[in-house]
Coordinates of C-alpha atoms (C1' of nucleotides) in Angstrom, one line a residue:
Chain U
M1 CA -16.0 -32.9 0.5
N2 CA -14.6 -30.2 -1.7
E3 CA -15.3 -27.5 0.8
N4 CA -12.7 -25.3 -1.0
N5 CA -10.4 -25.2 2.0
E6 CA -7.6 -26.9 0.1
K7 CA -4.3 -25.0 0.1
Y8 CA -4.0 -22.4 -2.6
E9 CA -1.6 -23.3 -5.4
Q10 CA 0.7 -20.3 -5.9
L11 CA 1.8 -19.2 -9.4
D12 CA 5.4 -20.1 -10.0
E13 CA 7.9 -17.3 -10.6
E14 CA 8.5 -18.0 -14.3
T15 CA 4.8 -18.1 -15.2
L16 CA 4.3 -14.9 -13.3
F17 CA 7.1 -13.3 -15.2
I18 CA 5.9 -14.4 -18.6
V19 CA 2.3 -13.4 -17.9
S20 CA 3.3 -9.9 -16.6
Q21 CA 5.6 -9.3 -19.5
T22 CA 2.9 -10.3 -22.0
F23 CA 0.3 -7.9 -20.4
K24 CA 2.9 -5.2 -20.1
A25 CA 3.5 -5.3 -23.8
L26 CA -0.2 -4.8 -24.3
S27 CA -0.6 -2.0 -21.7
D28 CA 0.9 0.9 -23.6
P29 CA -1.3 2.8 -26.1
T30 CA 1.5 3.1 -28.6
R31 CA 2.3 -0.6 -28.6
I32 CA -1.4 -1.4 -28.8
R33 CA -1.8 0.9 -31.9
I34 CA 1.3 -0.7 -33.5
L35 CA 0.1 -4.3 -32.9
H36 CA -3.4 -3.5 -34.0
L37 CA -2.1 -2.0 -37.2
L38 CA 0.2 -5.0 -37.8
G39 CA -2.8 -7.2 -37.2
E40 CA -4.4 -5.6 -40.3
K41 CA -1.3 -5.7 -42.5
E42 CA 2.4 -6.0 -42.7
C43 CA 4.1 -2.6 -42.5
S44 CA 7.5 -1.0 -42.7
V45 CA 8.8 1.2 -39.9
T46 CA 8.2 4.3 -41.9
E47 CA 4.6 3.3 -42.8
I48 CA 3.8 2.6 -39.1
A49 CA 5.2 6.0 -38.1
E50 CA 3.2 7.8 -40.8
E51 CA 0.0 5.9 -40.3
L52 CA 0.1 6.4 -36.5
S53 CA 1.7 9.9 -36.5
L54 CA 4.7 8.7 -34.4
M55 CA 8.4 9.6 -34.5
Q56 CA 10.4 7.0 -36.4
S57 CA 12.6 6.4 -33.3
T58 CA 9.6 5.9 -31.1
V59 CA 8.4 3.2 -33.5
S60 CA 11.8 1.6 -33.6
H61 CA 12.1 1.5 -29.9
Q62 CA 8.7 -0.1 -29.4
L63 CA 9.3 -2.6 -32.2
R64 CA 12.5 -3.7 -30.5
F65 CA 10.5 -4.2 -27.3
L66 CA 7.9 -6.2 -29.2
K67 CA 10.5 -8.2 -31.1
N68 CA 12.3 -9.1 -27.8
L69 CA 9.1 -10.7 -26.7
R70 CA 8.7 -12.3 -30.1
L71 CA 5.4 -10.6 -30.6
V72 CA 6.5 -9.3 -34.0
K73 CA 8.9 -10.4 -36.6
F74 CA 10.3 -8.7 -39.8
R75 CA 11.5 -9.5 -43.2
R76 CA 14.0 -7.3 -45.1
A77 CA 13.5 -5.9 -48.6
G78 CA 16.4 -3.7 -49.4
T79 CA 16.8 -1.1 -46.8
T80 CA 13.2 -1.5 -45.8
L81 CA 12.1 -3.8 -42.9
F82 CA 8.6 -5.1 -43.1
Y83 CA 7.2 -6.0 -39.7
S84 CA 4.3 -8.4 -39.0
I85 CA 2.7 -10.2 -36.1
D86 CA 4.6 -13.2 -34.7
D87 CA 2.3 -14.3 -31.9
E88 CA -1.2 -14.9 -33.0
H89 CA -2.3 -15.7 -29.4
V90 CA -1.4 -12.3 -28.2
L91 CA -3.0 -10.6 -31.2
A92 CA -6.2 -12.6 -30.3
L93 CA -5.9 -11.4 -26.7
L94 CA -5.8 -7.8 -28.0
N95 CA -8.6 -8.2 -30.4
Q96 CA -10.8 -9.9 -27.8
T97 CA -10.2 -7.1 -25.4
I98 CA -10.9 -4.4 -28.0
H99 CA -14.1 -6.1 -28.8
H100 CA -15.0 -6.3 -25.1
A101 CA -14.1 -2.7 -24.5
R102 CA -16.4 -1.6 -27.4
H103 CA -19.4 -3.6 -26.4
D104 CA -20.2 -2.8 -22.8
Chain L
M1 CA -10.7 -6.6 -55.5
N2 CA -9.9 -6.6 -51.9
E3 CA -6.2 -5.9 -52.5
N4 CA -6.0 -4.8 -48.8
N5 CA -5.2 -1.3 -49.8
E6 CA -8.2 0.1 -48.0
K7 CA -7.5 2.8 -45.5
Y8 CA -6.7 1.6 -42.0
E9 CA -9.3 2.1 -39.4
Q10 CA -7.7 3.7 -36.4
L11 CA -8.6 2.7 -32.8
D12 CA -10.7 5.4 -31.2
E13 CA -9.3 7.2 -28.1
E14 CA -11.8 5.7 -25.7
T15 CA -11.3 2.1 -26.7
L16 CA -7.6 2.6 -26.6
F17 CA -7.8 4.0 -23.1
I18 CA -10.0 1.2 -21.8
V19 CA -7.9 -1.5 -23.4
S20 CA -4.6 -0.1 -22.1
Q21 CA -6.0 0.3 -18.6
T22 CA -7.3 -3.3 -18.6
F23 CA -3.9 -4.7 -19.7
K24 CA -2.1 -2.4 -17.2
A25 CA -4.1 -3.9 -14.4
L26 CA -2.9 -7.3 -15.5
S27 CA 0.7 -6.3 -16.1
D28 CA 1.9 -6.1 -12.5
P29 CA 3.0 -9.3 -10.7
T30 CA 1.4 -8.3 -7.4
R31 CA -2.0 -7.6 -9.0
I32 CA -1.8 -10.8 -11.0
R33 CA -1.2 -12.8 -7.8
I34 CA -4.1 -11.1 -6.1
L35 CA -6.5 -11.6 -9.0
H36 CA -5.4 -15.2 -9.4
L37 CA -6.0 -15.9 -5.7
L38 CA -9.4 -14.2 -5.8
G39 CA -10.2 -16.3 -8.9
E40 CA -9.9 -19.3 -6.6
K41 CA -11.8 -18.0 -3.6
E42 CA -13.2 -14.9 -2.0
C43 CA -10.6 -13.4 0.5
S44 CA -10.3 -10.8 3.1
V45 CA -7.5 -8.2 2.9
T46 CA -5.6 -9.9 5.7
E47 CA -6.0 -13.3 4.1
I48 CA -4.6 -12.0 0.8
A49 CA -1.6 -10.4 2.6
E50 CA -0.8 -13.6 4.5
E51 CA -1.3 -16.0 1.6
L52 CA 0.9 -13.9 -0.7
S53 CA 3.3 -12.6 1.9
L54 CA 2.5 -8.9 1.2
M55 CA 2.2 -5.9 3.4
Q56 CA -1.4 -5.1 4.3
S57 CA -1.0 -1.6 2.8
T58 CA 0.3 -2.9 -0.4
V59 CA -2.7 -5.2 -0.7
S60 CA -5.1 -2.3 0.1
H61 CA -3.5 0.0 -2.4
Q62 CA -3.7 -2.6 -5.2
L63 CA -7.2 -3.6 -4.3
R64 CA -8.2 0.1 -4.6
F65 CA -6.6 0.1 -8.0
L66 CA -8.6 -3.0 -9.0
K67 CA -11.8 -1.8 -7.5
N68 CA -11.5 1.5 -9.5
L69 CA -11.5 -0.6 -12.6
R70 CA -14.3 -2.7 -11.3
L71 CA -12.3 -5.8 -11.6
V72 CA -13.0 -6.7 -8.0
K73 CA -15.8 -6.0 -5.5
F74 CA -16.2 -6.6 -1.8
R75 CA -18.8 -7.4 0.8
R76 CA -18.5 -6.4 4.4
A77 CA -18.8 -8.7 7.4
G78 CA -18.1 -6.7 10.5
T79 CA -14.8 -5.1 10.2
T80 CA -13.7 -7.6 7.6
L81 CA -14.0 -6.9 3.9
F82 CA -14.2 -9.9 1.6
Y83 CA -13.0 -9.2 -1.8
S84 CA -13.9 -11.2 -4.9
I85 CA -13.7 -11.0 -8.7
D86 CA -16.1 -8.6 -10.4
D87 CA -15.1 -9.0 -14.0
E88 CA -15.1 -12.5 -15.3
H89 CA -13.9 -11.5 -18.7
V90 CA -10.7 -10.1 -17.3
L91 CA -10.2 -13.2 -15.1
A92 CA -10.7 -15.3 -18.2
L93 CA -8.1 -13.2 -20.0
L94 CA -5.7 -13.9 -17.1
N95 CA -6.3 -17.6 -16.9
Q96 CA -6.0 -17.9 -20.6
T97 CA -2.6 -16.2 -20.6
I98 CA -1.4 -18.3 -17.6
H99 CA -2.3 -21.4 -19.5
H100 CA -0.6 -20.2 -22.6
A101 CA 2.5 -19.2 -20.7
R102 CA 2.8 -22.6 -19.1
H103 CA 2.2 -24.6 -22.3
D104 CA 4.8 -23.4 -24.8
Chain N
dT1 C1' -16.6 5.0 26.2
dT2 C1' -12.5 2.6 25.7
dA3 C1' -9.9 -0.8 23.6
dG4 C1' -9.0 -3.9 19.8
dT5 C1' -8.9 -5.4 15.2
dA6 C1' -9.4 -4.7 10.1
dT7 C1' -8.8 -1.8 6.5
dA8 C1' -7.7 2.6 4.0
dT9 C1' -5.0 6.5 3.0
dG10 C1' -1.3 10.0 2.2
dA11 C1' 3.5 11.2 1.8
dA12 C1' 8.0 9.8 0.6
dT13 C1' 10.9 7.2 -2.0
dA14 C1' 13.0 4.3 -5.4
dT15 C1' 12.5 2.4 -9.8
dA16 C1' 10.5 1.7 -14.3
dT17 C1' 8.9 3.5 -18.5
dG18 C1' 8.1 6.2 -22.9
dT19 C1' 9.6 9.8 -25.8
dT20 C1' 12.8 12.8 -28.0
dC21 C1' 17.1 14.3 -30.0
dA22 C1' 21.3 13.3 -32.0
dT23 C1' 23.8 10.1 -34.3
dA24 C1' 25.2 5.5 -35.8
dT25 C1' 24.6 1.6 -38.9
dA26 C1' 23.0 -0.8 -42.9
dT27 C1' 21.7 -1.2 -47.6
dG28 C1' 21.2 0.4 -52.3
dT29 C1' 22.5 3.5 -56.2
dT30 C1' 25.3 6.3 -59.1
Chain T
dA1 C1' 33.8 5.8 -53.3
dA2 C1' 30.2 9.1 -52.3
dC3 C1' 25.6 9.8 -51.4
dA4 C1' 20.7 8.9 -50.2
dT5 C1' 17.3 6.4 -47.6
dA6 C1' 15.6 3.3 -44.0
dT7 C1' 16.2 1.8 -39.5
dA8 C1' 18.5 1.3 -35.0
dT9 C1' 20.6 2.9 -30.9
dG10 C1' 22.2 5.6 -26.7
dA11 C1' 21.6 9.4 -23.6
dA12 C1' 18.8 12.6 -21.4
dC13 C1' 14.6 13.7 -19.6
dA14 C1' 10.0 13.7 -17.8
dT15 C1' 6.4 11.0 -16.0
dA16 C1' 4.3 6.9 -14.1
dT17 C1' 4.4 3.2 -10.8
dA18 C1' 4.9 0.2 -6.8
dT19 C1' 6.1 -0.2 -2.1
dT20 C1' 6.8 1.2 2.6
dC21 C1' 6.0 3.8 6.8
dA22 C1' 3.1 6.2 9.7
dT23 C1' -1.3 7.2 10.7
dA24 C1' -6.3 7.7 10.1
dT25 C1' -10.9 5.6 9.8
dA26 C1' -14.5 2.0 10.6
dC27 C1' -16.6 -1.3 13.1
dT28 C1' -17.2 -4.5 17.2
dA29 C1' -17.1 -5.9 21.9
dA30 C1' -16.5 -5.2 26.6

DNA sequence: TTAGTATATGAATATATGTTCATATATGTT
DNA sequence: AACATATATGAACATATATTCATATACTAA
């Protein structure tokens, strides 16, 4: 018994989509840097741009991407928006992989 | 003390590259399906193509991609190549994310 | 050696993606 | 209201990516 000749259980469309979107978010160096920074501390758009030497519009575009996937959130303080991590699981995924990349 | 106003420690180039490559491998639906299948059982190229309804050349191209990153390996048996997982950490990353995608 | 099967590869193509520039919107201040 | 600052957005562009088709290579058996 259990000769591993059971039929293979395919991944359903929706799961496949969510999983690929999640990893796609983490596959771009700019987004990785933004998420990693936000994992350290809440930041405004301008702060992110300065800290990472990126154009403000680049940061805004990527934050919109991350916000659509609910990986980040923001709070408003006047004209300034402070962004922070909204999905601790994905941040854990990132930190885990950073750790793995460094130690082998 | 520890007012969290220490300077932010940037990710180094090499780590950033490895991490983004790893996630890029996991960001495509076809590669996800291949890795998930190989996580269940060792398969030949033809078996993968049939099980997932993909063209043989599509499978070969993606296997080359995955092999370059050492995420899969193969053994030869005559003219047939049996592929299997070569990076359990990345498989764990995938399964973890599949589980997360399904349960929320 | 010839034929047959399994896999790999290169070129072509279509599509997706990331960045930049210019400009719009939103909020606060005077 | 006029102005300054912070952020968002749309269009244009260059580059990356995935798939397909055609064909090459590798191994096996007759």
